[in-house]
PDB file of C-alpha atoms and ligand atoms in Angstrom:
ATOM      1  CA  MET M   1       0.244   0.079   0.066  1.00  0.00           C
ATOM      2  CA  ASN M   2       0.992   3.498  -0.796  1.00  0.00           C
ATOM      3  CA  LYS M   3       0.684   5.522   2.388  1.00  0.00           C
ATOM      4  CA  GLU M   4       1.523   8.729   0.296  1.00  0.00           C
ATOM      5  CA  ASP M   5      -1.453   8.265  -2.023  1.00  0.00           C
ATOM      6  CA  PRO M   6      -4.544   7.745   0.345  1.00  0.00           C
ATOM      7  CA  LYS M   7      -6.917   7.987  -2.632  1.00  0.00           C
ATOM      8  CA  LYS M   8      -5.294   5.263  -5.004  1.00  0.00           C
ATOM      9  CA  GLU M   9      -5.324   3.352  -1.584  1.00  0.00           C
ATOM     10  CA  LEU M  10      -8.977   4.213  -0.993  1.00  0.00           C
ATOM     11  CA  LEU M  11     -10.277   3.113  -4.440  1.00  0.00           C
ATOM     12  CA  LEU M  12      -8.508   0.243  -5.023  1.00  0.00           C
ATOM     13  CA  CYS M  13      -9.751  -0.911  -1.414  1.00  0.00           C
ATOM     14  CA  VAL M  14     -13.100   0.223  -2.605  1.00  0.00           C
ATOM     15  CA  PHE M  15     -12.929  -1.906  -5.784  1.00  0.00           C
ATOM     16  CA  GLU M  16     -11.680  -5.122  -3.880  1.00  0.00           C
ATOM     17  CA  ARG M  17     -13.877  -4.674  -1.557  1.00  0.00           C
ATOM     18  CA  LEU M  18     -16.787  -4.849  -3.833  1.00  0.00           C
ATOM     19  CA  LEU M  19     -15.270  -7.808  -5.955  1.00  0.00           C
ATOM     20  CA  LYS M  20     -15.137  -9.625  -3.272  1.00  0.00           C
ATOM     21  CA  ALA M  21     -18.692  -9.050  -2.118  1.00  0.00           C
ATOM     22  CA  TYR M  22     -20.446  -9.293  -5.291  1.00  0.00           C
ATOM     23  CA  GLY M  23     -18.007 -11.376  -7.633  1.00  0.00           C
ATOM     24  CA  LYS M  24     -17.491 -10.471 -11.124  1.00  0.00           C
ATOM     25  CA  ARG M  25     -20.716  -8.776 -12.874  1.00  0.00           C
ATOM     26  CA  ASN M  26     -19.585 -10.044 -16.684  1.00  0.00           C
ATOM     27  CA  TRP M  27     -20.565  -6.804 -17.914  1.00  0.00           C
ATOM     28  CA  TRP M  28     -21.415  -5.970 -20.932  1.00  0.00           C
ATOM     29  CA  PRO M  29     -23.763  -8.769 -21.819  1.00  0.00           C
ATOM     30  CA  ALA M  30     -23.414  -8.877 -25.309  1.00  0.00           C
ATOM     31  CA  GLU M  31     -22.177 -11.616 -28.226  1.00  0.00           C
ATOM     32  CA  SER M  32     -20.339  -9.308 -30.279  1.00  0.00           C
ATOM     33  CA  PRO M  33     -18.828  -5.422 -30.045  1.00  0.00           C
ATOM     34  CA  LEU M  34     -21.488  -4.392 -32.596  1.00  0.00           C
ATOM     35  CA  GLU M  35     -23.935  -5.813 -30.107  1.00  0.00           C
ATOM     36  CA  VAL M  36     -22.211  -3.555 -27.545  1.00  0.00           C
ATOM     37  CA  MET M  37     -22.386  -0.555 -29.634  1.00  0.00           C
ATOM     38  CA  ILE M  38     -25.904  -1.375 -30.262  1.00  0.00           C
ATOM     39  CA  GLY M  39     -26.834  -1.441 -26.612  1.00  0.00           C
ATOM     40  CA  CYS M  40     -24.892   1.874 -25.773  1.00  0.00           C
ATOM     41  CA  ILE M  41     -27.429   3.649 -27.901  1.00  0.00           C
ATOM     42  CA  LEU M  42     -30.322   1.820 -26.914  1.00  0.00           C
ATOM     43  CA  THR M  43     -29.912   2.002 -22.701  1.00  0.00           C
ATOM     44  CA  GLN M  44     -29.826   5.430 -23.087  1.00  0.00           C
ATOM     45  CA  ASN M  45     -32.708   6.751 -20.545  1.00  0.00           C
ATOM     46  CA  THR M  46     -34.381   3.289 -20.199  1.00  0.00           C
ATOM     47  CA  ALA M  47     -33.776   0.323 -18.051  1.00  0.00           C
ATOM     48  CA  TRP M  48     -31.880  -2.726 -19.461  1.00  0.00           C
ATOM     49  CA  LYS M  49     -34.756  -5.000 -19.320  1.00  0.00           C
ATOM     50  CA  ASN M  50     -36.226  -2.895 -22.408  1.00  0.00           C
ATOM     51  CA  VAL M  51     -32.934  -3.101 -23.920  1.00  0.00           C
ATOM     52  CA  GLU M  52     -32.917  -6.719 -23.632  1.00  0.00           C
ATOM     53  CA  LYS M  53     -36.161  -6.810 -25.587  1.00  0.00           C
ATOM     54  CA  ALA M  54     -35.072  -4.685 -28.335  1.00  0.00           C
ATOM     55  CA  ILE M  55     -31.820  -6.485 -28.889  1.00  0.00           C
ATOM     56  CA  ALA M  56     -33.914  -9.897 -28.922  1.00  0.00           C
ATOM     57  CA  ASN M  57     -36.176  -8.207 -31.445  1.00  0.00           C
ATOM     58  CA  MET M  58     -33.016  -7.053 -33.707  1.00  0.00           C
ATOM     59  CA  LYS M  59     -31.530 -10.720 -33.445  1.00  0.00           C
ATOM     60  CA  LYS M  60     -34.812 -12.209 -34.852  1.00  0.00           C
ATOM     61  CA  LYS M  61     -34.853 -10.225 -37.664  1.00  0.00           C
ATOM     62  CA  ASN M  62     -30.854 -10.216 -38.158  1.00  0.00           C
ATOM     63  CA  LEU M  63     -30.342  -6.824 -37.273  1.00  0.00           C
ATOM     64  CA  ILE M  64     -27.233  -7.298 -35.497  1.00  0.00           C
ATOM     65  CA  ASP M  65     -25.459  -6.492 -38.947  1.00  0.00           C
ATOM     66  CA  LEU M  66     -23.456  -3.529 -39.995  1.00  0.00           C
ATOM     67  CA  HIS M  67     -24.928  -4.182 -43.843  1.00  0.00           C
ATOM     68  CA  ALA M  68     -28.282  -5.002 -42.444  1.00  0.00           C
ATOM     69  CA  LEU M  69     -28.238  -1.737 -40.208  1.00  0.00           C
ATOM     70  CA  ARG M  70     -27.231   0.423 -43.278  1.00  0.00           C
ATOM     71  CA  SER M  71     -30.155  -0.878 -45.424  1.00  0.00           C
ATOM     72  CA  ILE M  72     -32.898  -0.739 -43.006  1.00  0.00           C
ATOM     73  CA  ASP M  73     -35.020   2.539 -42.829  1.00  0.00           C
ATOM     74  CA  VAL M  74     -35.470   4.564 -39.626  1.00  0.00           C
ATOM     75  CA  GLY M  75     -39.036   3.783 -39.506  1.00  0.00           C
ATOM     76  CA  GLU M  76     -38.787   0.267 -39.859  1.00  0.00           C
ATOM     77  CA  LEU M  77     -36.093  -0.149 -37.178  1.00  0.00           C
ATOM     78  CA  SER M  78     -37.977   2.217 -34.935  1.00  0.00           C
ATOM     79  CA  GLU M  79     -40.928  -0.374 -34.880  1.00  0.00           C
ATOM     80  CA  VAL M  80     -37.944  -3.067 -33.965  1.00  0.00           C
ATOM     81  CA  ILE M  81     -36.610  -1.328 -31.077  1.00  0.00           C
ATOM     82  CA  ARG M  82     -40.011   0.179 -29.485  1.00  0.00           C
ATOM     83  CA  PRO M  83     -39.740  -1.697 -26.419  1.00  0.00           C
ATOM     84  CA  VAL M  84     -36.526   0.903 -25.421  1.00  0.00           C
ATOM     85  CA  GLY M  85     -38.768   3.898 -25.850  1.00  0.00           C
ATOM     86  CA  PHE M  86     -37.921   7.148 -27.765  1.00  0.00           C
ATOM     87  CA  TYR M  87     -37.541   4.620 -30.648  1.00  0.00           C
ATOM     88  CA  THR M  88     -37.362   7.171 -33.576  1.00  0.00           C
ATOM     89  CA  LEU M  89     -34.745   9.262 -31.912  1.00  0.00           C
ATOM     90  CA  LYS M  90     -32.831   5.862 -30.975  1.00  0.00           C
ATOM     91  CA  ALA M  91     -33.512   4.447 -34.458  1.00  0.00           C
ATOM     92  CA  LYS M  92     -31.630   7.670 -35.812  1.00  0.00           C
ATOM     93  CA  ARG M  93     -28.910   7.839 -33.541  1.00  0.00           C
ATOM     94  CA  LEU M  94     -28.359   4.092 -34.398  1.00  0.00           C
ATOM     95  CA  LYS M  95     -28.169   4.802 -38.122  1.00  0.00           C
ATOM     96  CA  ALA M  96     -26.103   7.440 -37.281  1.00  0.00           C
ATOM     97  CA  LEU M  97     -23.500   5.309 -35.539  1.00  0.00           C
ATOM     98  CA  VAL M  98     -23.416   3.057 -38.454  1.00  0.00           C
ATOM     99  CA  ASP M  99     -23.089   5.716 -41.122  1.00  0.00           C
ATOM    100  CA  PHE M 100     -20.044   6.794 -38.751  1.00  0.00           C
ATOM    101  CA  LEU M 101     -18.520   3.229 -38.666  1.00  0.00           C
ATOM    102  CA  PHE M 102     -18.933   3.142 -42.603  1.00  0.00           C
ATOM    103  CA  ASP M 103     -17.245   6.545 -43.590  1.00  0.00           C
ATOM    104  CA  GLU M 104     -14.699   6.336 -40.998  1.00  0.00           C
ATOM    105  CA  PHE M 105     -13.640   2.888 -40.749  1.00  0.00           C
ATOM    106  CA  LYS M 106     -15.303   1.004 -43.846  1.00  0.00           C
ATOM    107  CA  GLY M 107     -17.496  -0.735 -41.382  1.00  0.00           C
ATOM    108  CA  ASP M 108     -14.485  -2.588 -40.022  1.00  0.00           C
ATOM    109  CA  LEU M 109     -14.779  -2.622 -36.109  1.00  0.00           C
ATOM    110  CA  GLU M 110     -11.056  -4.316 -36.279  1.00  0.00           C
ATOM    111  CA  LEU M 111      -9.784  -0.879 -38.069  1.00  0.00           C
ATOM    112  CA  MET M 112     -11.594   1.286 -35.481  1.00  0.00           C
ATOM    113  CA  LYS M 113      -9.848  -0.746 -32.626  1.00  0.00           C
ATOM    114  CA  ARG M 114      -6.689   0.040 -33.979  1.00  0.00           C
ATOM    115  CA  MET M 115      -7.286   3.782 -33.630  1.00  0.00           C
ATOM    116  CA  ASP M 116      -5.565   5.447 -30.674  1.00  0.00           C
ATOM    117  CA  GLN M 117      -8.131   6.067 -27.990  1.00  0.00           C
ATOM    118  CA  HIS M 118      -8.064   9.742 -27.532  1.00  0.00           C
ATOM    119  CA  THR M 119      -8.600  10.668 -31.067  1.00  0.00           C
ATOM    120  CA  LEU M 120     -11.370   7.707 -31.428  1.00  0.00           C
ATOM    121  CA  ARG M 121     -13.170   9.407 -28.446  1.00  0.00           C
ATOM    122  CA  LYS M 122     -13.178  13.122 -30.190  1.00  0.00           C
ATOM    123  CA  ARG M 123     -14.657  11.276 -33.184  1.00  0.00           C
ATOM    124  CA  LEU M 124     -17.552   9.479 -31.738  1.00  0.00           C
ATOM    125  CA  LEU M 125     -18.715  12.834 -29.604  1.00  0.00           C
ATOM    126  CA  GLY M 126     -18.892  13.930 -33.143  1.00  0.00           C
ATOM    127  CA  VAL M 127     -21.865  11.610 -33.816  1.00  0.00           C
ATOM    128  CA  ASP M 128     -25.458  12.283 -33.303  1.00  0.00           C
ATOM    129  CA  GLY M 129     -26.634  11.235 -29.945  1.00  0.00           C
ATOM    130  CA  VAL M 130     -23.197  10.028 -28.505  1.00  0.00           C
ATOM    131  CA  GLY M 131     -22.372  11.887 -25.379  1.00  0.00           C
ATOM    132  CA  PRO M 132     -19.424  11.148 -23.230  1.00  0.00           C
ATOM    133  CA  GLU M 133     -21.258   8.193 -21.182  1.00  0.00           C
ATOM    134  CA  THR M 134     -22.222   6.862 -24.491  1.00  0.00           C
ATOM    135  CA  ALA M 135     -18.650   7.524 -26.410  1.00  0.00           C
ATOM    136  CA  ASP M 136     -16.802   5.958 -23.406  1.00  0.00           C
ATOM    137  CA  SER M 137     -18.989   3.119 -22.905  1.00  0.00           C
ATOM    138  CA  ILE M 138     -18.232   2.235 -26.544  1.00  0.00           C
ATOM    139  CA  LEU M 139     -14.595   2.544 -26.304  1.00  0.00           C
ATOM    140  CA  LEU M 140     -14.496   0.354 -22.706  1.00  0.00           C
ATOM    141  CA  TYR M 141     -17.178  -2.302 -23.534  1.00  0.00           C
ATOM    142  CA  ALA M 142     -16.863  -2.829 -27.460  1.00  0.00           C
ATOM    143  CA  LEU M 143     -13.392  -1.651 -28.036  1.00  0.00           C
ATOM    144  CA  GLU M 144     -11.458  -2.772 -24.802  1.00  0.00           C
ATOM    145  CA  LYS M 145      -9.613   0.712 -24.440  1.00  0.00           C
ATOM    146  CA  PRO M 146      -8.968   1.869 -20.734  1.00  0.00           C
ATOM    147  CA  ILE M 147     -11.211   4.294 -19.873  1.00  0.00           C
ATOM    148  CA  PHE M 148     -13.358   4.993 -17.080  1.00  0.00           C
ATOM    149  CA  VAL M 149     -17.534   5.318 -17.627  1.00  0.00           C
ATOM    150  CA  VAL M 150     -19.106   7.365 -15.297  1.00  0.00           C
ATOM    151  CA  ASP M 151     -22.802   7.491 -14.989  1.00  0.00           C
ATOM    152  CA  ALA M 152     -25.670   8.041 -12.492  1.00  0.00           C
ATOM    153  CA  TYR M 153     -24.961   5.481 -10.053  1.00  0.00           C
ATOM    154  CA  THR M 154     -20.887   6.866 -10.209  1.00  0.00           C
ATOM    155  CA  ARG M 155     -22.170  10.195  -9.355  1.00  0.00           C
ATOM    156  CA  ARG M 156     -24.721   9.323  -6.496  1.00  0.00           C
ATOM    157  CA  PHE M 157     -22.088   6.791  -5.236  1.00  0.00           C
ATOM    158  CA  LEU M 158     -19.457   9.975  -4.825  1.00  0.00           C
ATOM    159  CA  ILE M 159     -22.383  12.218  -3.832  1.00  0.00           C
ATOM    160  CA  ASN M 160     -23.217  10.019  -0.841  1.00  0.00           C
ATOM    161  CA  HIS M 161     -19.501   9.421   0.412  1.00  0.00           C
ATOM    162  CA  GLY M 162     -19.207  13.459   0.107  1.00  0.00           C
ATOM    163  CA  LEU M 163     -16.432  13.150  -2.485  1.00  0.00           C
ATOM    164  CA  PHE M 164     -18.601  15.369  -5.077  1.00  0.00           C
ATOM    165  CA  ASP M 165     -21.064  17.700  -5.616  1.00  0.00           C
ATOM    166  CA  GLY M 166     -23.987  16.934  -8.059  1.00  0.00           C
ATOM    167  CA  ARG M 167     -22.725  19.729 -10.296  1.00  0.00           C
ATOM    168  CA  ALA M 168     -19.542  18.010 -10.773  1.00  0.00           C
ATOM    169  CA  LYS M 169     -18.475  17.889 -14.627  1.00  0.00           C
ATOM    170  CA  TYR M 170     -18.533  14.325 -16.404  1.00  0.00           C
ATOM    171  CA  GLU M 171     -14.509  14.771 -17.133  1.00  0.00           C
ATOM    172  CA  ARG M 172     -13.855  15.667 -13.600  1.00  0.00           C
ATOM    173  CA  ILE M 173     -15.121  12.859 -12.014  1.00  0.00           C
ATOM    174  CA  GLN M 174     -13.444  10.556 -15.009  1.00  0.00           C
ATOM    175  CA  ALA M 175     -10.254  12.026 -14.301  1.00  0.00           C
ATOM    176  CA  PHE M 176     -10.398  11.316 -10.408  1.00  0.00           C
ATOM    177  CA  PHE M 177     -11.072   7.362 -10.902  1.00  0.00           C
ATOM    178  CA  MET M 178      -8.514   7.157 -13.884  1.00  0.00           C
ATOM    179  CA  SER M 179      -5.823   9.579 -12.148  1.00  0.00           C
ATOM    180  CA  ASN M 180      -6.286   7.084  -8.870  1.00  0.00           C
ATOM    181  CA  LEU M 181      -6.410   3.620 -10.471  1.00  0.00           C
ATOM    182  CA  PRO M 182      -3.916   1.911 -12.465  1.00  0.00           C
ATOM    183  CA  GLU M 183      -4.610   2.381 -16.153  1.00  0.00           C
ATOM    184  CA  ASP M 184      -6.250  -1.288 -16.890  1.00  0.00           C
ATOM    185  CA  THR M 185      -9.261  -1.863 -19.134  1.00  0.00           C
ATOM    186  CA  TYR M 186     -10.167  -4.819 -16.662  1.00  0.00           C
ATOM    187  CA  ILE M 187      -9.995  -2.587 -13.455  1.00  0.00           C
ATOM    188  CA  TYR M 188     -12.072  -0.016 -15.440  1.00  0.00           C
ATOM    189  CA  ASN M 189     -14.810  -2.441 -17.102  1.00  0.00           C
ATOM    190  CA  GLU M 190     -15.591  -4.502 -13.451  1.00  0.00           C
ATOM    191  CA  PHE M 191     -15.251  -1.467 -11.456  1.00  0.00           C
ATOM    192  CA  HIS M 192     -17.849   0.231 -13.383  1.00  0.00           C
ATOM    193  CA  ALA M 193     -20.229  -2.546 -13.457  1.00  0.00           C
ATOM    194  CA  LEU M 194     -19.683  -3.316  -9.441  1.00  0.00           C
ATOM    195  CA  ILE M 195     -20.876   0.460  -9.051  1.00  0.00           C
ATOM    196  CA  VAL M 196     -23.728   0.102 -10.904  1.00  0.00           C
ATOM    197  CA  TYR M 197     -24.810  -2.979  -9.185  1.00  0.00           C
ATOM    198  CA  LEU M 198     -23.831  -1.336  -5.774  1.00  0.00           C
ATOM    199  CA  GLY M 199     -26.292   1.536  -6.675  1.00  0.00           C
ATOM    200  CA  GLN M 200     -28.880  -0.771  -7.426  1.00  0.00           C
ATOM    201  CA  LYS M 201     -28.630  -2.764  -4.023  1.00  0.00           C
ATOM    202  CA  HIS M 202     -27.487  -0.087  -1.329  1.00  0.00           C
ATOM    203  CA  CYS M 203     -26.206   3.322  -2.555  1.00  0.00           C
ATOM    204  CA  ARG M 204     -29.372   4.548  -3.698  1.00  0.00           C
ATOM    205  CA  LYS M 205     -30.552   8.519  -3.523  1.00  0.00           C
ATOM    206  CA  VAL M 206     -31.395   7.820   0.296  1.00  0.00           C
ATOM    207  CA  PRO M 207     -28.331   4.979   1.029  1.00  0.00           C
ATOM    208  CA  ILE M 208     -29.034   1.826   2.350  1.00  0.00           C
ATOM    209  CA  CYS M 209     -25.801   1.379   4.687  1.00  0.00           C
ATOM    210  CA  LYS M 210     -26.887  -1.612   6.594  1.00  0.00           C
ATOM    211  CA  GLY M 211     -25.234  -4.848   5.084  1.00  0.00           C
ATOM    212  CA  CYS M 212     -23.584  -2.850   2.018  1.00  0.00           C
ATOM    213  CA  PRO M 213     -20.217  -4.128   1.609  1.00  0.00           C
ATOM    214  CA  LEU M 214     -18.692  -0.820   2.074  1.00  0.00           C
ATOM    215  CA  GLU M 215     -20.164   0.025   5.422  1.00  0.00           C
ATOM    216  CA  SER M 216     -17.601   1.072   7.905  1.00  0.00           C
ATOM    217  CA  GLY M 217     -15.480  -1.768   9.506  1.00  0.00           C
ATOM    218  CA  LYS M 218     -16.170  -4.163   7.068  1.00  0.00           C
ATOM    219  CA  THR M 219     -13.254  -5.599   5.105  1.00  0.00           C
TER     220      THR M 219
HETATM  221  S1  LIG Q   1     -25.093   2.477   0.911  1.00  0.00           S
HETATM  222 FE1  LIG Q   1     -23.793   3.528   2.239  1.00  0.00          FE
HETATM  223  S2  LIG Q   1     -21.725   2.375   2.668  1.00  0.00           S
HETATM  224 FE2  LIG Q   1     -22.597   1.706   0.788  1.00  0.00          FE
HETATM  225  S3  LIG Q   1     -21.309   2.986  -0.778  1.00  0.00           S
HETATM  226 FE3  LIG Q   1     -23.490   3.985  -0.452  1.00  0.00          FE
HETATM  227  S4  LIG Q   1     -23.324   5.341   1.440  1.00  0.00           S
HETATM  228 FE4  LIG Q   1     -21.218   4.080   1.302  1.00  0.00          FE
END
């Protein structure tokens, strides 16, 4: 342990406690990088169970495929992904992402993966409907780049511990994790997923600290 750097020690300790308590979360649940990317758009402002229904509909119609997604029109795609809500908007966003993948990488995700993380993030943020959380989820979970994803559960966890207030900017929170953890795709992947699970079980708006793996005194 590094006595000169308490934040590093603290974050790794939190990670290890959560991992010990909950085990590996195996996130993101998908059969391919393209399916992850699709899920990253569909999950915006909706519960994951709705995304599962939409993805199942897409699979029935063989739409987890870049060429099929390029050909289908927005109206038809909207109907397929209806369970996720805001389906016309999300169909347009999916089409925008697919256009981007063809325009920039000829539809080759391996080619995309070879681009450096900083440049790729900037380019992704230029796609309609792709904000920082969606871009970083694509980078981390579809392309295995070492970048930390910040979401509402992450914010709530930090607010509940008095580490940030509700107005903290996305990049500031991201930098907090990335400068205090090793640059490691596995840790970023697993830690984010563990924080989500913690937020669902214990660290709610009104936290249920009793029984939480991070309740003081537990090891
Ligand atoms: S539920 Fe309580 S102990 Fe657990 S992480 Fe949230 S604030 Fe901390």
